[in-house]
PQR file with spaces between the fields and no chain letter, atoms N, CA, C, O and H, PARSE charges and radii, in Angstrom:
ATOM       1  N    UNK     1      42.962   40.407   13.760 -0.4000 1.5000
ATOM       2  CA   UNK     1      43.999   41.377   13.624 -0.0000 2.0000
ATOM       3  C    UNK     1      44.400   41.943   14.993  0.5500 1.7000
ATOM       4  O    UNK     1      45.586   42.151   15.247 -0.5500 1.4000
ATOM       5  N    UNK     2      43.432   42.193   15.868 -0.4000 1.5000
ATOM       6  CA   UNK     2      43.735   42.728   17.190 -0.0000 2.0000
ATOM       7  C    UNK     2      43.658   41.663   18.282  0.5500 1.7000
ATOM       8  O    UNK     2      43.610   41.994   19.467 -0.5500 1.4000
ATOM       9  H    UNK     2      42.469   42.024   15.662  0.4000 1.0000
ATOM      10  N    UNK     3      43.647   40.403   17.895 -0.4000 1.5000
ATOM      11  CA   UNK     3      43.478   39.340   18.885 -0.0000 2.0000
ATOM      12  C    UNK     3      44.615   39.324   19.892  0.5500 1.7000
ATOM      13  O    UNK     3      44.367   39.198   21.091 -0.5500 1.4000
ATOM      14  H    UNK     3      43.686   40.135   16.932  0.4000 1.0000
ATOM      15  N    UNK     4      45.823   39.443   19.448 -0.4000 1.5000
ATOM      16  CA   UNK     4      46.977   39.427   20.345 -0.0000 2.0000
ATOM      17  C    UNK     4      47.627   40.795   20.365  0.5500 1.7000
ATOM      18  O    UNK     4      48.805   40.938   20.039 -0.5500 1.4000
ATOM      19  H    UNK     4      46.025   39.545   18.474  0.4000 1.0000
ATOM      20  N    UNK     5      46.857   41.798   20.746 -0.4000 1.5000
ATOM      21  CA   UNK     5      47.338   43.179   20.679 -0.0000 2.0000
ATOM      22  C    UNK     5      48.506   43.423   21.639  0.5500 1.7000
ATOM      23  O    UNK     5      49.518   43.999   21.239 -0.5500 1.4000
ATOM      24  H    UNK     5      45.900   41.682   21.010  0.4000 1.0000
ATOM      25  N    UNK     6      48.380   42.996   22.890 -0.4000 1.5000
ATOM      26  CA   UNK     6      49.441   43.237   23.855 -0.0000 2.0000
ATOM      27  C    UNK     6      50.003   41.918   24.355  0.5500 1.7000
ATOM      28  O    UNK     6      49.328   41.154   25.046 -0.5500 1.4000
ATOM      29  H    UNK     6      47.558   42.529   23.215  0.4000 1.0000
ATOM      30  N    UNK     7      51.221   41.675   24.000 -0.4000 1.5000
ATOM      31  CA   UNK     7      51.952   40.535   24.528 -0.0000 2.0000
ATOM      32  C    UNK     7      52.936   41.077   25.554  0.5500 1.7000
ATOM      33  O    UNK     7      53.155   42.288   25.605 -0.5500 1.4000
ATOM      34  H    UNK     7      51.769   42.295   23.439  0.4000 1.0000
ATOM      35  N    UNK     8      53.529   40.226   26.366 -0.4000 1.5000
ATOM      36  CA   UNK     8      54.442   40.723   27.409 -0.0000 2.0000
ATOM      37  C    UNK     8      55.582   41.594   26.878  0.5500 1.7000
ATOM      38  O    UNK     8      55.966   42.566   27.530 -0.5500 1.4000
ATOM      39  H    UNK     8      53.351   39.242   26.325  0.4000 1.0000
ATOM      40  N    UNK     9      56.115   41.269   25.733 -0.4000 1.5000
ATOM      41  CA   UNK     9      57.236   42.070   25.230 -0.0000 2.0000
ATOM      42  C    UNK     9      56.782   43.457   24.778  0.5500 1.7000
ATOM      43  O    UNK     9      57.579   44.395   24.775 -0.5500 1.4000
ATOM      44  H    UNK     9      55.803   40.479   25.204  0.4000 1.0000
ATOM      45  N    UNK    10      55.506   43.597   24.395 -0.4000 1.5000
ATOM      46  CA   UNK    10      54.980   44.925   24.073 -0.0000 2.0000
ATOM      47  C    UNK    10      54.981   45.811   25.321  0.5500 1.7000
ATOM      48  O    UNK    10      55.375   46.976   25.272 -0.5500 1.4000
ATOM      49  H    UNK    10      54.859   42.834   24.397  0.4000 1.0000
ATOM      50  N    UNK    11      54.537   45.240   26.427 -0.4000 1.5000
ATOM      51  CA   UNK    11      54.489   45.996   27.671 -0.0000 2.0000
ATOM      52  C    UNK    11      55.889   46.383   28.143  0.5500 1.7000
ATOM      53  O    UNK    11      56.092   47.480   28.663 -0.5500 1.4000
ATOM      54  H    UNK    11      54.218   44.294   26.466  0.4000 1.0000
ATOM      55  N    UNK    12      56.848   45.487   27.961 -0.4000 1.5000
ATOM      56  CA   UNK    12      58.236   45.797   28.333 -0.0000 2.0000
ATOM      57  C    UNK    12      58.759   46.959   27.501  0.5500 1.7000
ATOM      58  O    UNK    12      59.424   47.851   28.028 -0.5500 1.4000
ATOM      59  H    UNK    12      56.684   44.596   27.537  0.4000 1.0000
ATOM      60  N    UNK    13      58.466   46.956   26.212 -0.4000 1.5000
ATOM      61  CA   UNK    13      58.904   48.055   25.354 -0.0000 2.0000
ATOM      62  C    UNK    13      58.252   49.380   25.765  0.5500 1.7000
ATOM      63  O    UNK    13      58.900   50.426   25.737 -0.5500 1.4000
ATOM      64  H    UNK    13      57.925   46.231   25.784  0.4000 1.0000
ATOM      65  N    UNK    14      57.000   49.335   26.137 -0.4000 1.5000
ATOM      66  CA   UNK    14      56.311   50.547   26.586 -0.0000 2.0000
ATOM      67  C    UNK    14      56.955   51.074   27.869  0.5500 1.7000
ATOM      68  O    UNK    14      57.178   52.278   28.000 -0.5500 1.4000
ATOM      69  H    UNK    14      56.474   48.485   26.160  0.4000 1.0000
ATOM      70  N    UNK    15      57.252   50.187   28.811 -0.4000 1.5000
ATOM      71  CA   UNK    15      57.890   50.611   30.055 -0.0000 2.0000
ATOM      72  C    UNK    15      59.271   51.213   29.814  0.5500 1.7000
ATOM      73  O    UNK    15      59.627   52.216   30.432 -0.5500 1.4000
ATOM      74  H    UNK    15      57.071   49.209   28.705  0.4000 1.0000
ATOM      75  N    UNK    16      60.043   50.609   28.926 -0.4000 1.5000
ATOM      76  CA   UNK    16      61.373   51.137   28.602 -0.0000 2.0000
ATOM      77  C    UNK    16      61.246   52.523   27.969  0.5500 1.7000
ATOM      78  O    UNK    16      62.016   53.428   28.292 -0.5500 1.4000
ATOM      79  H    UNK    16      59.753   49.794   28.425  0.4000 1.0000
ATOM      80  N    UNK    17      60.287   52.685   27.080 -0.4000 1.5000
ATOM      81  CA   UNK    17      60.092   53.990   26.441 -0.0000 2.0000
ATOM      82  C    UNK    17      59.690   55.046   27.476  0.5500 1.7000
ATOM      83  O    UNK    17      60.163   56.181   27.412 -0.5500 1.4000
ATOM      84  H    UNK    17      59.661   51.950   26.818  0.4000 1.0000
ATOM      85  N    UNK    18      58.819   54.683   28.432 -0.4000 1.5000
ATOM      86  CA   UNK    18      58.421   55.628   29.477 -0.0000 2.0000
ATOM      87  C    UNK    18      59.608   56.039   30.345  0.5500 1.7000
ATOM      88  O    UNK    18      59.755   57.211   30.690 -0.5500 1.4000
ATOM      89  H    UNK    18      58.434   53.761   28.484  0.4000 1.0000
ATOM      90  N    UNK    19      60.446   55.074   30.694 -0.4000 1.5000
ATOM      91  CA   UNK    19      61.614   55.391   31.520 -0.0000 2.0000
ATOM      92  C    UNK    19      62.560   56.305   30.753  0.5500 1.7000
ATOM      93  O    UNK    19      63.120   57.238   31.328 -0.5500 1.4000
ATOM      94  H    UNK    19      60.326   54.122   30.414  0.4000 1.0000
ATOM      95  N    UNK    20      62.744   56.047   29.466 -0.4000 1.5000
ATOM      96  CA   UNK    20      63.630   56.891   28.670 -0.0000 2.0000
ATOM      97  C    UNK    20      63.064   58.295   28.482  0.5500 1.7000
ATOM      98  O    UNK    20      63.814   59.271   28.493 -0.5500 1.4000
ATOM      99  H    UNK    20      62.289   55.289   28.998  0.4000 1.0000
ATOM     100  N    UNK    21      61.762   58.404   28.312 -0.4000 1.5000
ATOM     101  CA   UNK    21      61.152   59.711   28.093 -0.0000 2.0000
ATOM     102  C    UNK    21      61.087   60.558   29.363  0.5500 1.7000
ATOM     103  O    UNK    21      61.416   61.744   29.331 -0.5500 1.4000
ATOM     104  H    UNK    21      61.153   57.612   28.303  0.4000 1.0000
ATOM     105  N    UNK    22      60.672   59.972   30.463 -0.4000 1.5000
ATOM     106  CA   UNK    22      60.407   60.745   31.662 -0.0000 2.0000
ATOM     107  C    UNK    22      61.480   60.609   32.738  0.5500 1.7000
ATOM     108  O    UNK    22      61.528   61.422   33.661 -0.5500 1.4000
ATOM     109  H    UNK    22      60.405   59.009   30.490  0.4000 1.0000
ATOM     110  N    UNK    23      62.314   59.627   32.642 -0.4000 1.5000
ATOM     111  CA   UNK    23      63.322   59.417   33.669 -0.0000 2.0000
ATOM     112  C    UNK    23      62.777   58.623   34.833  0.5500 1.7000
ATOM     113  O    UNK    23      61.573   58.617   35.089 -0.5500 1.4000
ATOM     114  H    UNK    23      62.275   58.966   31.893  0.4000 1.0000
ATOM     115  N    UNK    24      63.662   57.959   35.529 -0.4000 1.5000
ATOM     116  CA   UNK    24      63.226   57.072   36.610 -0.0000 2.0000
ATOM     117  C    UNK    24      62.778   57.841   37.846  0.5500 1.7000
ATOM     118  O    UNK    24      62.072   57.276   38.680 -0.5500 1.4000
ATOM     119  H    UNK    24      64.640   57.963   35.321  0.4000 1.0000
ATOM     120  N    UNK    25      63.164   59.115   37.998 -0.4000 1.5000
ATOM     121  CA   UNK    25      62.765   59.869   39.185 -0.0000 2.0000
ATOM     122  C    UNK    25      61.343   60.385   39.087  0.5500 1.7000
ATOM     123  O    UNK    25      60.658   60.486   40.105 -0.5500 1.4000
ATOM     124  H    UNK    25      63.738   59.574   37.319  0.4000 1.0000
ATOM     125  N    UNK    26      60.883   60.713   37.897 -0.4000 1.5000
ATOM     126  CA   UNK    26      59.545   61.294   37.761 -0.0000 2.0000
ATOM     127  C    UNK    26      58.441   60.242   37.714  0.5500 1.7000
ATOM     128  O    UNK    26      57.292   60.555   38.023 -0.5500 1.4000
ATOM     129  H    UNK    26      61.439   60.631   37.070  0.4000 1.0000
ATOM     130  N    UNK    27      58.752   59.020   37.342 -0.4000 1.5000
ATOM     131  CA   UNK    27      57.711   57.992   37.213 -0.0000 2.0000
ATOM     132  C    UNK    27      56.985   57.705   38.527  0.5500 1.7000
ATOM     133  O    UNK    27      55.758   57.615   38.512 -0.5500 1.4000
ATOM     134  H    UNK    27      59.686   58.765   37.091  0.4000 1.0000
ATOM     135  N    UNK    28      57.678   57.556   39.671 -0.4000 1.5000
ATOM     136  CA   UNK    28      56.928   57.334   40.914 -0.0000 2.0000
ATOM     137  C    UNK    28      56.016   58.508   41.272  0.5500 1.7000
ATOM     138  O    UNK    28      54.913   58.307   41.780 -0.5500 1.4000
ATOM     139  H    UNK    28      58.675   57.630   39.683  0.4000 1.0000
ATOM     140  N    UNK    29      56.478   59.731   41.007 -0.4000 1.5000
ATOM     141  CA   UNK    29      55.638   60.901   41.279 -0.0000 2.0000
ATOM     142  C    UNK    29      54.416   60.908   40.382  0.5500 1.7000
ATOM     143  O    UNK    29      53.318   61.239   40.827 -0.5500 1.4000
ATOM     144  H    UNK    29      57.375   59.893   40.595  0.4000 1.0000
ATOM     145  N    UNK    30      54.598   60.547   39.132 -0.4000 1.5000
ATOM     146  CA   UNK    30      53.462   60.490   38.212 -0.0000 2.0000
ATOM     147  C    UNK    30      52.474   59.419   38.640  0.5500 1.7000
ATOM     148  O    UNK    30      51.264   59.640   38.594 -0.5500 1.4000
ATOM     149  H    UNK    30      55.491   60.278   38.771  0.4000 1.0000
ATOM     150  N    UNK    31      52.972   58.261   39.056 -0.4000 1.5000
ATOM     151  CA   UNK    31      52.097   57.176   39.499 -0.0000 2.0000
ATOM     152  C    UNK    31      51.343   57.577   40.767  0.5500 1.7000
ATOM     153  O    UNK    31      50.165   57.257   40.922 -0.5500 1.4000
ATOM     154  H    UNK    31      53.954   58.082   39.094  0.4000 1.0000
ATOM     155  N    UNK    32      52.023   58.274   41.666 -0.4000 1.5000
ATOM     156  CA   UNK    32      51.382   58.733   42.902 -0.0000 2.0000
ATOM     157  C    UNK    32      50.272   59.736   42.587  0.5500 1.7000
ATOM     158  O    UNK    32      49.191   59.678   43.174 -0.5500 1.4000
ATOM     159  H    UNK    32      52.980   58.535   41.540  0.4000 1.0000
ATOM     160  N    UNK    33      50.541   60.642   41.670 -0.4000 1.5000
ATOM     161  CA   UNK    33      49.534   61.616   41.267 -0.0000 2.0000
ATOM     162  C    UNK    33      48.341   60.958   40.598  0.5500 1.7000
ATOM     163  O    UNK    33      47.197   61.352   40.822 -0.5500 1.4000
ATOM     164  H    UNK    33      51.419   60.688   41.193  0.4000 1.0000
ATOM     165  N    UNK    34      48.614   59.954   39.774 -0.4000 1.5000
ATOM     166  CA   UNK    34      47.536   59.223   39.118 -0.0000 2.0000
ATOM     167  C    UNK    34      46.680   58.485   40.142  0.5500 1.7000
ATOM     168  O    UNK    34      45.455   58.454   40.024 -0.5500 1.4000
ATOM     169  H    UNK    34      49.544   59.634   39.592  0.4000 1.0000
ATOM     170  N    UNK    35      47.323   57.893   41.144 -0.4000 1.5000
ATOM     171  CA   UNK    35      46.586   57.199   42.198 -0.0000 2.0000
ATOM     172  C    UNK    35      45.695   58.142   42.987  0.5500 1.7000
ATOM     173  O    UNK    35      44.554   57.805   43.304 -0.5500 1.4000
ATOM     174  H    UNK    35      48.318   57.918   41.240  0.4000 1.0000
ATOM     175  N    UNK    36      46.213   59.331   43.306 -0.4000 1.5000
ATOM     176  CA   UNK    36      45.401   60.320   44.024 -0.0000 2.0000
ATOM     177  C    UNK    36      44.207   60.746   43.178  0.5500 1.7000
ATOM     178  O    UNK    36      43.088   60.871   43.677 -0.5500 1.4000
ATOM     179  H    UNK    36      47.139   59.605   43.049  0.4000 1.0000
ATOM     180  N    UNK    37      44.461   60.965   41.898 -0.4000 1.5000
ATOM     181  CA   UNK    37      43.373   61.381   41.008 -0.0000 2.0000
ATOM     182  C    UNK    37      42.300   60.312   40.924  0.5500 1.7000
ATOM     183  O    UNK    37      41.110   60.626   40.928 -0.5500 1.4000
ATOM     184  H    UNK    37      45.370   60.863   41.493  0.4000 1.0000
ATOM     185  N    UNK    38      42.704   59.061   40.847 -0.4000 1.5000
ATOM     186  CA   UNK    38      41.737   57.969   40.771 -0.0000 2.0000
ATOM     187  C    UNK    38      40.924   57.876   42.067  0.5500 1.7000
ATOM     188  O    UNK    38      39.720   57.622   42.021 -0.5500 1.4000
ATOM     189  H    UNK    38      43.671   58.806   40.843  0.4000 1.0000
ATOM     190  N    UNK    39      41.574   58.081   43.225 -0.4000 1.5000
ATOM     191  CA   UNK    39      40.846   58.055   44.491 -0.0000 2.0000
ATOM     192  C    UNK    39      39.825   59.183   44.566  0.5500 1.7000
ATOM     193  O    UNK    39      38.704   58.979   45.032 -0.5500 1.4000
ATOM     194  H    UNK    39      42.551   58.288   43.261  0.4000 1.0000
ATOM     195  N    UNK    40      40.210   60.368   44.109 -0.4000 1.5000
ATOM     196  CA   UNK    40      39.287   61.504   44.120 -0.0000 2.0000
ATOM     197  C    UNK    40      38.112   61.224   43.201  0.5500 1.7000
ATOM     198  O    UNK    40      36.961   61.464   43.568 -0.5500 1.4000
ATOM     199  H    UNK    40      41.121   60.533   43.731  0.4000 1.0000
ATOM     200  N    UNK    41      38.396   60.718   42.007 -0.4000 1.5000
ATOM     201  CA   UNK    41      37.330   60.400   41.056 -0.0000 2.0000
ATOM     202  C    UNK    41      36.375   59.368   41.632  0.5500 1.7000
ATOM     203  O    UNK    41      35.158   59.498   41.504 -0.5500 1.4000
ATOM     204  H    UNK    41      39.330   60.523   41.709  0.4000 1.0000
ATOM     205  N    UNK    42      36.925   58.349   42.263 -0.4000 1.5000
ATOM     206  CA   UNK    42      36.095   57.294   42.851 -0.0000 2.0000
ATOM     207  C    UNK    42      35.201   57.852   43.956  0.5500 1.7000
ATOM     208  O    UNK    42      34.020   57.513   44.028 -0.5500 1.4000
ATOM     209  H    UNK    42      37.913   58.242   42.367  0.4000 1.0000
ATOM     210  N    UNK    43      35.755   58.704   44.814 -0.4000 1.5000
ATOM     211  CA   UNK    43      34.942   59.262   45.900 -0.0000 2.0000
ATOM     212  C    UNK    43      33.873   60.209   45.367  0.5500 1.7000
ATOM     213  O    UNK    43      32.766   60.251   45.903 -0.5500 1.4000
ATOM     214  H    UNK    43      36.715   58.979   44.756  0.4000 1.0000
ATOM     215  N    UNK    44      34.187   60.969   44.321 -0.4000 1.5000
ATOM     216  CA   UNK    44      33.195   61.881   43.741 -0.0000 2.0000
ATOM     217  C    UNK    44      32.059   61.111   43.069  0.5500 1.7000
ATOM     218  O    UNK    44      30.896   61.489   43.205 -0.5500 1.4000
ATOM     219  H    UNK    44      35.086   60.935   43.885  0.4000 1.0000
ATOM     220  N    UNK    45      32.380   60.037   42.346 -0.4000 1.5000
ATOM     221  CA   UNK    45      31.317   59.260   41.708 -0.0000 2.0000
ATOM     222  C    UNK    45      30.450   58.571   42.760  0.5500 1.7000
ATOM     223  O    UNK    45      29.240   58.438   42.581 -0.5500 1.4000
ATOM     224  H    UNK    45      33.325   59.729   42.236  0.4000 1.0000
ATOM     225  N    UNK    46      31.073   58.131   43.863 -0.4000 1.5000
ATOM     226  CA   UNK    46      30.288   57.522   44.938 -0.0000 2.0000
ATOM     227  C    UNK    46      29.356   58.555   45.561  0.5500 1.7000
ATOM     228  O    UNK    46      28.206   58.247   45.875 -0.5500 1.4000
ATOM     229  H    UNK    46      32.057   58.240   44.009  0.4000 1.0000
ATOM     230  N    UNK    47      29.845   59.773   45.739 -0.4000 1.5000
ATOM     231  CA   UNK    47      29.017   60.837   46.306 -0.0000 2.0000
ATOM     232  C    UNK    47      27.851   61.157   45.377  0.5500 1.7000
ATOM     233  O    UNK    47      26.734   61.385   45.843 -0.5500 1.4000
ATOM     234  H    UNK    47      30.779   60.023   45.485  0.4000 1.0000
ATOM     235  N    UNK    48      28.097   61.176   44.080 -0.4000 1.5000
ATOM     236  CA   UNK    48      27.018   61.438   43.130 -0.0000 2.0000
ATOM     237  C    UNK    48      25.975   60.329   43.160  0.5500 1.7000
ATOM     238  O    UNK    48      24.779   60.606   43.080 -0.5500 1.4000
ATOM     239  H    UNK    48      29.004   60.991   43.702  0.4000 1.0000
ATOM     240  N    UNK    49      26.410   59.084   43.273 -0.4000 1.5000
ATOM     241  CA   UNK    49      25.463   57.967   43.341 -0.0000 2.0000
ATOM     242  C    UNK    49      24.638   58.035   44.622  0.5500 1.7000
ATOM     243  O    UNK    49      23.453   57.703   44.615 -0.5500 1.4000
ATOM     244  H    UNK    49      27.382   58.859   43.338  0.4000 1.0000
ATOM     245  N    UNK    50      25.256   58.461   45.720 -0.4000 1.5000
ATOM     246  CA   UNK    50      24.534   58.575   46.983 -0.0000 2.0000
ATOM     247  C    UNK    50      23.520   59.714   46.940  0.5500 1.7000
ATOM     248  O    UNK    50      22.478   59.631   47.590 -0.5500 1.4000
ATOM     249  H    UNK    50      26.219   58.731   45.726  0.4000 1.0000
ATOM     250  N    UNK    51      23.804   60.766   46.191 -0.4000 1.5000
ATOM     251  CA   UNK    51      22.883   61.898   46.101 -0.0000 2.0000
ATOM     252  C    UNK    51      21.681   61.602   45.220  0.5500 1.7000
ATOM     253  O    UNK    51      20.596   62.123   45.478 -0.5500 1.4000
ATOM     254  H    UNK    51      24.651   60.833   45.663  0.4000 1.0000
ATOM     255  N    UNK    52      21.838   60.793   44.203 -0.4000 1.5000
ATOM     256  CA   UNK    52      20.756   60.527   43.251 -0.0000 2.0000
ATOM     257  C    UNK    52      19.499   59.977   43.897  0.5500 1.7000
ATOM     258  O    UNK    52      18.428   60.530   43.648 -0.5500 1.4000
ATOM     259  H    UNK    52      22.720   60.370   43.994  0.4000 1.0000
ATOM     260  N    UNK    53      19.551   58.927   44.709 -0.4000 1.5000
ATOM     261  CA   UNK    53      18.308   58.418   45.308 -0.0000 2.0000
ATOM     262  C    UNK    53      17.618   59.459   46.179  0.5500 1.7000
ATOM     263  O    UNK    53      16.389   59.483   46.240 -0.5500 1.4000
ATOM     264  H    UNK    53      20.422   58.479   44.910  0.4000 1.0000
ATOM     265  N    UNK    54      18.365   60.308   46.845 -0.4000 1.5000
ATOM     266  CA   UNK    54      17.746   61.339   47.674 -0.0000 2.0000
ATOM     267  C    UNK    54      16.995   62.339   46.798  0.5500 1.7000
ATOM     268  O    UNK    54      15.911   62.789   47.167 -0.5500 1.4000
ATOM     269  H    UNK    54      19.364   60.289   46.796  0.4000 1.0000
ATOM     270  N    UNK    55      17.556   62.688   45.650 -0.4000 1.5000
ATOM     271  CA   UNK    55      16.884   63.608   44.734 -0.0000 2.0000
ATOM     272  C    UNK    55      15.633   62.964   44.139  0.5500 1.7000
ATOM     273  O    UNK    55      14.628   63.646   43.940 -0.5500 1.4000
ATOM     274  H    UNK    55      18.437   62.323   45.350  0.4000 1.0000
ATOM     275  N    UNK    56      15.679   61.687   43.856 -0.4000 1.5000
ATOM     276  CA   UNK    56      14.539   61.001   43.254 -0.0000 2.0000
ATOM     277  C    UNK    56      13.412   60.803   44.271  0.5500 1.7000
ATOM     278  O    UNK    56      12.243   60.728   43.892 -0.5500 1.4000
ATOM     279  H    UNK    56      16.496   61.133   44.018  0.4000 1.0000
ATOM     280  N    UNK    57      13.752   60.719   45.546 -0.4000 1.5000
ATOM     281  CA   UNK    57      12.742   60.503   46.576 -0.0000 2.0000
ATOM     282  C    UNK    57      11.906   61.755   46.824  0.5500 1.7000
ATOM     283  O    UNK    57      10.773   61.658   47.295 -0.5500 1.4000
ATOM     284  H    UNK    57      14.702   60.781   45.854  0.4000 1.0000
ATOM     285  N    UNK    58      12.446   62.913   46.515 -0.4000 1.5000
ATOM     286  CA   UNK    58      11.731   64.164   46.744 -0.0000 2.0000
ATOM     287  C    UNK    58      11.586   64.932   45.437  0.5500 1.7000
ATOM     288  O    UNK    58      12.264   65.938   45.227 -0.5500 1.4000
ATOM     289  H    UNK    58      13.367   62.991   46.133  0.4000 1.0000
ATOM     290  N    UNK    59      10.708   64.463   44.561 -0.4000 1.5000
ATOM     291  CA   UNK    59      10.545   65.193   43.288 -0.0000 2.0000
ATOM     292  C    UNK    59       9.905   66.541   43.528  0.5500 1.7000
ATOM     293  O    UNK    59       9.054   66.713   44.401 -0.5500 1.4000
ATOM     294  H    UNK    59      10.157   63.646   44.732  0.4000 1.0000
ATOM     295  N    UNK    60      10.344   67.487   42.725 -0.4000 1.5000
ATOM     296  CA   UNK    60       9.771   68.824   42.846 -0.0000 2.0000
ATOM     297  C    UNK    60       8.370   68.822   42.230  0.5500 1.7000
ATOM     298  O    UNK    60       8.017   67.944   41.444 -0.5500 1.4000
ATOM     299  H    UNK    60      11.035   67.347   42.016  0.4000 1.0000
ATOM     300  N    UNK    61       7.598   69.818   42.606 -0.4000 1.5000
ATOM     301  CA   UNK    61       6.222   69.878   42.071 -0.0000 2.0000
ATOM     302  C    UNK    61       6.280   70.088   40.568  0.5500 1.7000
ATOM     303  O    UNK    61       7.183   70.740   40.045 -0.5500 1.4000
ATOM     304  H    UNK    61       7.885   70.532   43.244  0.4000 1.0000
ATOM     305  N    UNK    62       5.306   69.524   39.897 -0.4000 1.5000
ATOM     306  CA   UNK    62       5.258   69.617   38.435 -0.0000 2.0000
ATOM     307  C    UNK    62       5.032   71.054   38.015  0.5500 1.7000
ATOM     308  O    UNK    62       4.253   71.762   38.654 -0.5500 1.4000
ATOM     309  H    UNK    62       4.572   68.994   40.323  0.4000 1.0000
ATOM     310  N    UNK    63       5.689   71.505   36.962 -0.4000 1.5000
ATOM     311  CA   UNK    63       5.457   72.871   36.513 -0.0000 2.0000
ATOM     312  C    UNK    63       4.030   73.036   36.005  0.5500 1.7000
ATOM     313  O    UNK    63       3.481   72.127   35.382 -0.5500 1.4000
ATOM     314  H    UNK    63       6.322   70.931   36.443  0.4000 1.0000
ATOM     315  N    UNK    64       3.441   74.169   36.265 -0.4000 1.5000
ATOM     316  CA   UNK    64       2.088   74.420   35.797 -0.0000 2.0000
ATOM     317  C    UNK    64       1.036   74.133   36.848  0.5500 1.7000
ATOM     318  O    UNK    64      -0.149   74.361   36.608 -0.5500 1.4000
ATOM     319  H    UNK    64       3.887   74.907   36.771  0.4000 1.0000
ATOM     320  N    UNK    65       1.441   73.638   38.008 -0.4000 1.5000
ATOM     321  CA   UNK    65       0.476   73.365   39.082 -0.0000 2.0000
ATOM     322  C    UNK    65       0.501   74.451   40.087  0.5500 1.7000
ATOM     323  O    UNK    65      -0.241   74.403   41.068 -0.5500 1.4000
ATOM     324  H    UNK    65       2.405   73.453   38.202  0.4000 1.0000
């Protein structure tokens, strides 16, 4: 049932609907904002991954000791 969910003409219809809803002037701004958000998210997740090994290397003393 979902094997051929998106064919090329589906994507064309989606793009036409987006242009009609938001206008051709706002779409580049929206795409630029989305790109910035993705870059920020990527850098934050990389920073979190870099912090994890440092936290694991220095475990705090066990409670009760």
